[in-house]
Amino acid sequence: MELKTTSSDFYELTLEPIDISSVARRIVPPTCGATVTLDGYVREHTRAHKRTLYLVYEAYQPMALRELRRIVEEARAKFDIAHVGIVHRTGQVEIGETSVVIAVAAPHRRAAFEACEWLIRELKRTVPIWKKEFYEDGSMWAEGEHYEAHRAN
Amino acid sequence: MELKTTSSDFYELTLEPIDISSVARRIVPPTCGATVTLDGYVREHTRAHKRTLYLVYEAYQPMALRELRRIVEEARAKFDIAHVGIVHRTGQVEIGETSVVIAVAAPHRRAAFEACEWLIRELKRTVPIWKKEFYEDGSMWAEGEHYEAHRAN
Amino acid sequence: MNNEIKASMPSKLSVSILFFGAARDIVGASQHEIQIAANSTVGTLKSEMLATYPELARFGRSLLIAVNCEYADEHTMLKSDDEIAFFPPVSGGT
Amino acid sequence: MNNEIKASMPSKLSVSILFFGAARDIVGASQHEIQIAANSTVGTLKSEMLATYPELARFGRSLLIAVNCEYADEHTMLKSDDEIAFFPPVSGGT
């Protein structure tokens, strides 16, 4: 499921494994000098002595795509960046697989680093996607980073 | 040409095109949560009205590998990171091709962002690699970022 | 023929309600079509939902609400055909 | 048999000199094997190179020198078989 805008930015939710190179390459205009990519993946971890077998990400898809577009537009206003690509996995994701990739291309690397870091923070704060952890004997929803519904601006 | 250390870090100079995904994937231990990757590539640009056709990177190879190892060791002391991979292209590089990839895996994304940005700055400042730009009617060495030989520490 | 009357004096609004994540598990369904009083706000609807599904109260102030895919606060007025989503704090990314 | 005498009183050191980037273009060769006076420092060798290749002076203080793959300053003492590299500011990365 993808949402294209008039620019080269893109936001997608996908059931397929994510190839981070192809996400990064799709956002490179010839005048750019650097792409910074965040590759976030599912950690091997335990909660209350239970080993996580896999995760399932669920999205409120139309709103998730809309929020992704909103945070990218905000990033473009804040930072001197050329293009952004974001792909978030939905459905079942195995340990070690990439759950989210954010790639930012910019003429100068400083802005690419800043924007990429800001975008993952905003994504985790506002984009309506939920993670459920599955164990041998059950499952549990992960707690999100707290979202302030009454925003200051 | 590559130099392995006892850890999983690696530093390589390569005459072949760089696959950024494979660089990033090689440094991911299962306990990590994020890999930040800088993909630096050759810009389309002009100098004094001349269009750059391609570049040639030349390295003082044994010292370049040694300096790469030194800056990675310094990064590991400064930041809470797990592994680092750096690959720098040498020889002829076409416009749009990746000249350098720095991938940093860490349990938390903040340290990965900080270390990756610090590493590219140090690489450009101290690693003995030189870039020559080729035009239709000649060539010119690029000026580097200034290196202070008498370091404060 | 009575469209004008409905438009000027609707007694009820038809809205869709969606639940996600742990909120859906509590409610036991992902989507409801319901009728609510005209001039209802998000707050009115939230109170109704909390009365119907008391377990939703465990999210406290962190229960989030979106109207037509935008975050909304309790004062947001509802209109017919709105899509209202209830969900706990998001946990995407890694 | 005269190894000991050479070790205690060498009159000359044999060293390799490398040039990279624009410095190599000026010198016209990437590597030299030369003999220099015992007790020479990096500064001594640099002065000799500047006398032989006056064009190297255009790099001024930004002409960098490494001894055995480590950055060195002008006070670094040289010893036999050292590899000394002269080069302009580096320009790797992008």
PDB file of N, CA and C in Angstrom, chain A residues 19-21 24-25 28 30-41 43-44 96-98 105 107-110 113 116-117 120-121 124 145, chain B residues 19-21 24-25 28 30-41 43-44 96-98 105 107-110 113 116-117 120-121 124 145:
ATOM      1  N   ASP A  19      14.019  -4.233   1.219  1.00  0.00           N
ATOM      2  CA  ASP A  19      15.402  -4.124   0.734  1.00  0.00           C
ATOM      3  C   ASP A  19      15.853  -2.682   0.969  1.00  0.00           C
ATOM      4  N   ILE A  20      16.730  -2.494   1.964  1.00  0.00           N
ATOM      5  CA  ILE A  20      17.052  -1.109   2.343  1.00  0.00           C
ATOM      6  C   ILE A  20      17.788  -0.349   1.245  1.00  0.00           C
ATOM      7  N   SER A  21      18.616  -1.027   0.458  1.00  0.00           N
ATOM      8  CA  SER A  21      19.302  -0.331  -0.634  1.00  0.00           C
ATOM      9  C   SER A  21      18.314   0.271  -1.613  1.00  0.00           C
ATOM     10  N   ALA A  24      16.792   3.367  -0.287  1.00  0.00           N
ATOM     11  CA  ALA A  24      17.729   4.484  -0.294  1.00  0.00           C
ATOM     12  C   ALA A  24      17.966   5.009  -1.706  1.00  0.00           C
ATOM     13  N   ARG A  25      18.111   4.124  -2.671  1.00  0.00           N
ATOM     14  CA  ARG A  25      18.416   4.534  -4.045  1.00  0.00           C
ATOM     15  C   ARG A  25      17.288   5.296  -4.723  1.00  0.00           C
ATOM     16  N   VAL A  28      17.422   9.319  -4.514  1.00  0.00           N
ATOM     17  CA  VAL A  28      18.640  10.082  -4.794  1.00  0.00           C
ATOM     18  C   VAL A  28      18.542  10.899  -6.074  1.00  0.00           C
ATOM     19  N   PRO A  30      20.372  13.560  -8.713  1.00  0.00           N
ATOM     20  CA  PRO A  30      21.791  13.630  -9.063  1.00  0.00           C
ATOM     21  C   PRO A  30      22.566  14.755  -8.369  1.00  0.00           C
ATOM     22  N   THR A  31      21.877  15.731  -7.836  1.00  0.00           N
ATOM     23  CA  THR A  31      22.592  16.835  -7.190  1.00  0.00           C
ATOM     24  C   THR A  31      22.895  16.560  -5.719  1.00  0.00           C
ATOM     25  N   CYS A  32      22.438  15.428  -5.213  1.00  0.00           N
ATOM     26  CA  CYS A  32      22.646  15.166  -3.794  1.00  0.00           C
ATOM     27  C   CYS A  32      24.006  14.561  -3.522  1.00  0.00           C
ATOM     28  N   GLY A  33      24.437  14.695  -2.275  1.00  0.00           N
ATOM     29  CA  GLY A  33      25.751  14.188  -1.912  1.00  0.00           C
ATOM     30  C   GLY A  33      25.719  13.075  -0.898  1.00  0.00           C
ATOM     31  N   ALA A  34      24.624  12.934  -0.160  1.00  0.00           N
ATOM     32  CA  ALA A  34      24.609  11.938   0.901  1.00  0.00           C
ATOM     33  C   ALA A  34      23.198  11.443   1.173  1.00  0.00           C
ATOM     34  N   THR A  35      23.105  10.171   1.452  1.00  0.00           N
ATOM     35  CA  THR A  35      21.853   9.590   1.922  1.00  0.00           C
ATOM     36  C   THR A  35      22.124   8.963   3.284  1.00  0.00           C
ATOM     37  N   VAL A  36      21.335   9.329   4.258  1.00  0.00           N
ATOM     38  CA  VAL A  36      21.435   8.695   5.571  1.00  0.00           C
ATOM     39  C   VAL A  36      20.226   7.787   5.726  1.00  0.00           C
ATOM     40  N   THR A  37      20.496   6.567   6.117  1.00  0.00           N
ATOM     41  CA  THR A  37      19.447   5.557   6.206  1.00  0.00           C
ATOM     42  C   THR A  37      19.388   4.982   7.606  1.00  0.00           C
ATOM     43  N   LEU A  38      18.204   4.948   8.162  1.00  0.00           N
ATOM     44  CA  LEU A  38      18.004   4.227   9.412  1.00  0.00           C
ATOM     45  C   LEU A  38      17.340   2.904   9.077  1.00  0.00           C
ATOM     46  N   ASP A  39      17.953   1.842   9.518  1.00  0.00           N
ATOM     47  CA  ASP A  39      17.405   0.501   9.332  1.00  0.00           C
ATOM     48  C   ASP A  39      17.052  -0.002  10.727  1.00  0.00           C
ATOM     49  N   GLY A  40      15.770  -0.063  11.020  1.00  0.00           N
ATOM     50  CA  GLY A  40      15.338  -0.532  12.339  1.00  0.00           C
ATOM     51  C   GLY A  40      14.862  -1.959  12.229  1.00  0.00           C
ATOM     52  N   TYR A  41      15.318  -2.817  13.122  1.00  0.00           N
ATOM     53  CA  TYR A  41      14.935  -4.218  13.009  1.00  0.00           C
ATOM     54  C   TYR A  41      14.542  -4.786  14.359  1.00  0.00           C
ATOM     55  N   ARG A  43      14.551  -6.821  17.481  1.00  0.00           N
ATOM     56  CA  ARG A  43      15.569  -7.357  18.364  1.00  0.00           C
ATOM     57  C   ARG A  43      15.194  -8.699  18.955  1.00  0.00           C
ATOM     58  N   GLU A  44      16.209  -9.482  19.200  1.00  0.00           N
ATOM     59  CA  GLU A  44      16.048 -10.696  19.982  1.00  0.00           C
ATOM     60  C   GLU A  44      15.959 -10.245  21.433  1.00  0.00           C
ATOM     61  N   GLY A  96      15.231 -10.138  13.655  1.00  0.00           N
ATOM     62  CA  GLY A  96      16.342  -9.836  12.760  1.00  0.00           C
ATOM     63  C   GLY A  96      15.909  -9.190  11.456  1.00  0.00           C
ATOM     64  N   GLU A  97      14.618  -9.247  11.148  1.00  0.00           N
ATOM     65  CA  GLU A  97      14.144  -8.610   9.925  1.00  0.00           C
ATOM     66  C   GLU A  97      13.915  -7.120  10.168  1.00  0.00           C
ATOM     67  N   THR A  98      14.069  -6.366   9.083  1.00  0.00           N
ATOM     68  CA  THR A  98      13.853  -4.921   9.144  1.00  0.00           C
ATOM     69  C   THR A  98      12.367  -4.615   9.292  1.00  0.00           C
ATOM     70  N   ALA A 105      17.817  11.821   1.576  1.00  0.00           N
ATOM     71  CA  ALA A 105      18.889  12.315   0.698  1.00  0.00           C
ATOM     72  C   ALA A 105      18.942  13.832   0.808  1.00  0.00           C
ATOM     73  N   PRO A 107      21.678  17.494  -0.080  1.00  0.00           N
ATOM     74  CA  PRO A 107      22.942  17.962  -0.662  1.00  0.00           C
ATOM     75  C   PRO A 107      24.090  17.827   0.340  1.00  0.00           C
ATOM     76  N   HIS A 108      23.810  18.048   1.611  1.00  0.00           N
ATOM     77  CA  HIS A 108      24.860  17.952   2.626  1.00  0.00           C
ATOM     78  C   HIS A 108      24.461  16.980   3.727  1.00  0.00           C
ATOM     79  N   ARG A 109      25.435  16.241   4.210  1.00  0.00           N
ATOM     80  CA  ARG A 109      25.123  15.134   5.110  1.00  0.00           C
ATOM     81  C   ARG A 109      24.516  15.572   6.439  1.00  0.00           C
ATOM     82  N   ARG A 110      24.896  16.765   6.926  1.00  0.00           N
ATOM     83  CA  ARG A 110      24.414  17.205   8.236  1.00  0.00           C
ATOM     84  C   ARG A 110      22.881  17.194   8.297  1.00  0.00           C
ATOM     85  N   PHE A 113      21.414  13.628   8.319  1.00  0.00           N
ATOM     86  CA  PHE A 113      21.464  12.996   9.643  1.00  0.00           C
ATOM     87  C   PHE A 113      20.365  13.554  10.554  1.00  0.00           C
ATOM     88  N   CYS A 116      16.769  12.514   9.415  1.00  0.00           N
ATOM     89  CA  CYS A 116      16.502  11.076   9.590  1.00  0.00           C
ATOM     90  C   CYS A 116      16.218  10.770  11.059  1.00  0.00           C
ATOM     91  N   GLU A 117      17.004  11.353  11.924  1.00  0.00           N
ATOM     92  CA  GLU A 117      16.810  11.097  13.348  1.00  0.00           C
ATOM     93  C   GLU A 117      15.487  11.700  13.846  1.00  0.00           C
ATOM     94  N   ILE A 120      12.432   9.393  12.605  1.00  0.00           N
ATOM     95  CA  ILE A 120      12.129   8.142  13.322  1.00  0.00           C
ATOM     96  C   ILE A 120      11.495   8.466  14.668  1.00  0.00           C
ATOM     97  N   ARG A 121      11.939   9.561  15.297  1.00  0.00           N
ATOM     98  CA  ARG A 121      11.351   9.935  16.583  1.00  0.00           C
ATOM     99  C   ARG A 121       9.870  10.279  16.403  1.00  0.00           C
ATOM    100  N   LYS A 124       7.685   7.132  15.586  1.00  0.00           N
ATOM    101  CA  LYS A 124       7.362   6.329  16.773  1.00  0.00           C
ATOM    102  C   LYS A 124       6.364   7.022  17.683  1.00  0.00           C
ATOM    103  N   GLU A 145       5.653   4.831  22.530  1.00  0.00           N
ATOM    104  CA  GLU A 145       6.170   6.066  23.115  1.00  0.00           C
ATOM    105  C   GLU A 145       4.962   6.984  23.277  1.00  0.00           C
TER     106      GLU A 145
ATOM    107  N   ASP B  19      27.640  -2.372  -2.478  1.00  0.00           N
ATOM    108  CA  ASP B  19      26.241  -2.664  -2.165  1.00  0.00           C
ATOM    109  C   ASP B  19      25.999  -2.254  -0.717  1.00  0.00           C
ATOM    110  N   ILE B  20      25.270  -1.147  -0.529  1.00  0.00           N
ATOM    111  CA  ILE B  20      25.172  -0.613   0.828  1.00  0.00           C
ATOM    112  C   ILE B  20      24.430  -1.547   1.773  1.00  0.00           C
ATOM    113  N   SER B  21      23.441  -2.276   1.276  1.00  0.00           N
ATOM    114  CA  SER B  21      22.735  -3.213   2.156  1.00  0.00           C
ATOM    115  C   SER B  21      23.671  -4.250   2.734  1.00  0.00           C
ATOM    116  N   ALA B  24      25.708  -2.854   5.483  1.00  0.00           N
ATOM    117  CA  ALA B  24      24.913  -2.647   6.699  1.00  0.00           C
ATOM    118  C   ALA B  24      24.587  -3.976   7.384  1.00  0.00           C
ATOM    119  N   ARG B  25      24.250  -4.992   6.605  1.00  0.00           N
ATOM    120  CA  ARG B  25      23.833  -6.270   7.183  1.00  0.00           C
ATOM    121  C   ARG B  25      24.949  -7.017   7.891  1.00  0.00           C
ATOM    122  N   VAL B  28      25.339  -6.434  11.888  1.00  0.00           N
ATOM    123  CA  VAL B  28      24.202  -6.496  12.800  1.00  0.00           C
ATOM    124  C   VAL B  28      24.246  -7.707  13.716  1.00  0.00           C
ATOM    125  N   PRO B  30      22.476  -9.850  16.818  1.00  0.00           N
ATOM    126  CA  PRO B  30      21.040 -10.021  17.081  1.00  0.00           C
ATOM    127  C   PRO B  30      20.491  -9.134  18.202  1.00  0.00           C
ATOM    128  N   THR B  31      21.357  -8.618  19.056  1.00  0.00           N
ATOM    129  CA  THR B  31      20.853  -7.794  20.153  1.00  0.00           C
ATOM    130  C   THR B  31      20.695  -6.332  19.769  1.00  0.00           C
ATOM    131  N   CYS B  32      21.065  -5.969  18.566  1.00  0.00           N
ATOM    132  CA  CYS B  32      20.995  -4.563  18.178  1.00  0.00           C
ATOM    133  C   CYS B  32      19.610  -4.186  17.698  1.00  0.00           C
ATOM    134  N   GLY B  33      19.331  -2.888  17.767  1.00  0.00           N
ATOM    135  CA  GLY B  33      18.022  -2.405  17.378  1.00  0.00           C
ATOM    136  C   GLY B  33      18.026  -1.512  16.167  1.00  0.00           C
ATOM    137  N   ALA B  34      19.172  -0.935  15.823  1.00  0.00           N
ATOM    138  CA  ALA B  34      19.176   0.024  14.723  1.00  0.00           C
ATOM    139  C   ALA B  34      20.536   0.073  14.049  1.00  0.00           C
ATOM    140  N   THR B  35      20.512   0.203  12.746  1.00  0.00           N
ATOM    141  CA  THR B  35      21.726   0.469  11.993  1.00  0.00           C
ATOM    142  C   THR B  35      21.527   1.792  11.270  1.00  0.00           C
ATOM    143  N   VAL B  36      22.464   2.697  11.450  1.00  0.00           N
ATOM    144  CA  VAL B  36      22.431   3.944  10.692  1.00  0.00           C
ATOM    145  C   VAL B  36      23.530   3.872   9.647  1.00  0.00           C
ATOM    146  N   THR B  37      23.150   4.184   8.422  1.00  0.00           N
ATOM    147  CA  THR B  37      24.075   4.052   7.307  1.00  0.00           C
ATOM    148  C   THR B  37      24.224   5.374   6.586  1.00  0.00           C
ATOM    149  N   LEU B  38      25.451   5.781   6.362  1.00  0.00           N
ATOM    150  CA  LEU B  38      25.694   6.934   5.494  1.00  0.00           C
ATOM    151  C   LEU B  38      26.149   6.404   4.157  1.00  0.00           C
ATOM    152  N   ASP B  39      25.462   6.816   3.107  1.00  0.00           N
ATOM    153  CA  ASP B  39      25.818   6.441   1.748  1.00  0.00           C
ATOM    154  C   ASP B  39      26.254   7.732   1.065  1.00  0.00           C
ATOM    155  N   GLY B  40      27.549   7.869   0.843  1.00  0.00           N
ATOM    156  CA  GLY B  40      28.059   9.081   0.182  1.00  0.00           C
ATOM    157  C   GLY B  40      28.351   8.784  -1.271  1.00  0.00           C
ATOM    158  N   TYR B  41      27.880   9.664  -2.155  1.00  0.00           N
ATOM    159  CA  TYR B  41      28.080   9.356  -3.575  1.00  0.00           C
ATOM    160  C   TYR B  41      28.545  10.578  -4.333  1.00  0.00           C
ATOM    161  N   ARG B  43      28.650  13.487  -6.656  1.00  0.00           N
ATOM    162  CA  ARG B  43      27.668  14.437  -7.146  1.00  0.00           C
ATOM    163  C   ARG B  43      27.914  14.860  -8.592  1.00  0.00           C
ATOM    164  N   GLU B  44      26.829  15.149  -9.265  1.00  0.00           N
ATOM    165  CA  GLU B  44      26.915  15.804 -10.561  1.00  0.00           C
ATOM    166  C   GLU B  44      27.203  17.267 -10.264  1.00  0.00           C
ATOM    167  N   GLY B  96      27.110   9.486  -9.473  1.00  0.00           N
ATOM    168  CA  GLY B  96      25.951   8.769  -8.944  1.00  0.00           C
ATOM    169  C   GLY B  96      26.325   7.491  -8.211  1.00  0.00           C
ATOM    170  N   GLU B  97      27.546   7.026  -8.393  1.00  0.00           N
ATOM    171  CA  GLU B  97      27.962   5.812  -7.681  1.00  0.00           C
ATOM    172  C   GLU B  97      28.390   6.150  -6.259  1.00  0.00           C
ATOM    173  N   THR B  98      28.222   5.177  -5.382  1.00  0.00           N
ATOM    174  CA  THR B  98      28.624   5.333  -3.985  1.00  0.00           C
ATOM    175  C   THR B  98      30.136   5.331  -3.869  1.00  0.00           C
ATOM    176  N   ALA B 105      25.938  -0.157  13.786  1.00  0.00           N
ATOM    177  CA  ALA B 105      24.851  -0.848  14.487  1.00  0.00           C
ATOM    178  C   ALA B 105      24.999  -0.599  15.982  1.00  0.00           C
ATOM    179  N   PRO B 107      22.644  -0.824  19.988  1.00  0.00           N
ATOM    180  CA  PRO B 107      21.398  -1.200  20.663  1.00  0.00           C
ATOM    181  C   PRO B 107      20.362  -0.079  20.559  1.00  0.00           C
ATOM    182  N   HIS B 108      20.811   1.180  20.594  1.00  0.00           N
ATOM    183  CA  HIS B 108      19.869   2.303  20.517  1.00  0.00           C
ATOM    184  C   HIS B 108      20.268   3.251  19.397  1.00  0.00           C
ATOM    185  N   ARG B 109      19.264   3.772  18.737  1.00  0.00           N
ATOM    186  CA  ARG B 109      19.533   4.525  17.518  1.00  0.00           C
ATOM    187  C   ARG B 109      20.327   5.806  17.741  1.00  0.00           C
ATOM    188  N   ARG B 110      20.160   6.446  18.899  1.00  0.00           N
ATOM    189  CA  ARG B 110      20.848   7.731  19.135  1.00  0.00           C
ATOM    190  C   ARG B 110      22.362   7.590  18.968  1.00  0.00           C
ATOM    191  N   PHE B 113      23.365   7.108  15.285  1.00  0.00           N
ATOM    192  CA  PHE B 113      23.386   8.370  14.525  1.00  0.00           C
ATOM    193  C   PHE B 113      24.633   9.187  14.852  1.00  0.00           C
ATOM    194  N   CYS B 116      27.930   7.519  13.536  1.00  0.00           N
ATOM    195  CA  CYS B 116      28.032   7.526  12.074  1.00  0.00           C
ATOM    196  C   CYS B 116      28.438   8.920  11.587  1.00  0.00           C
ATOM    197  N   GLU B 117      27.824   9.943  12.158  1.00  0.00           N
ATOM    198  CA  GLU B 117      28.143  11.305  11.735  1.00  0.00           C
ATOM    199  C   GLU B 117      29.576  11.681  12.134  1.00  0.00           C
ATOM    200  N   ILE B 120      32.160   9.873   9.654  1.00  0.00           N
ATOM    201  CA  ILE B 120      32.376  10.427   8.310  1.00  0.00           C
ATOM    202  C   ILE B 120      33.188  11.721   8.400  1.00  0.00           C
ATOM    203  N   ARG B 121      32.958  12.482   9.475  1.00  0.00           N
ATOM    204  CA  ARG B 121      33.733  13.722   9.648  1.00  0.00           C
ATOM    205  C   ARG B 121      35.211  13.391   9.850  1.00  0.00           C
ATOM    206  N   LYS B 124      36.885  12.049   6.567  1.00  0.00           N
ATOM    207  CA  LYS B 124      37.226  13.113   5.614  1.00  0.00           C
ATOM    208  C   LYS B 124      38.396  13.962   6.090  1.00  0.00           C
ATOM    209  N   GLU B 145      39.343  18.483   3.333  1.00  0.00           N
ATOM    210  CA  GLU B 145      39.039  19.241   4.538  1.00  0.00           C
ATOM    211  C   GLU B 145      40.349  19.348   5.308  1.00  0.00           C
TER     212      GLU B 145
END
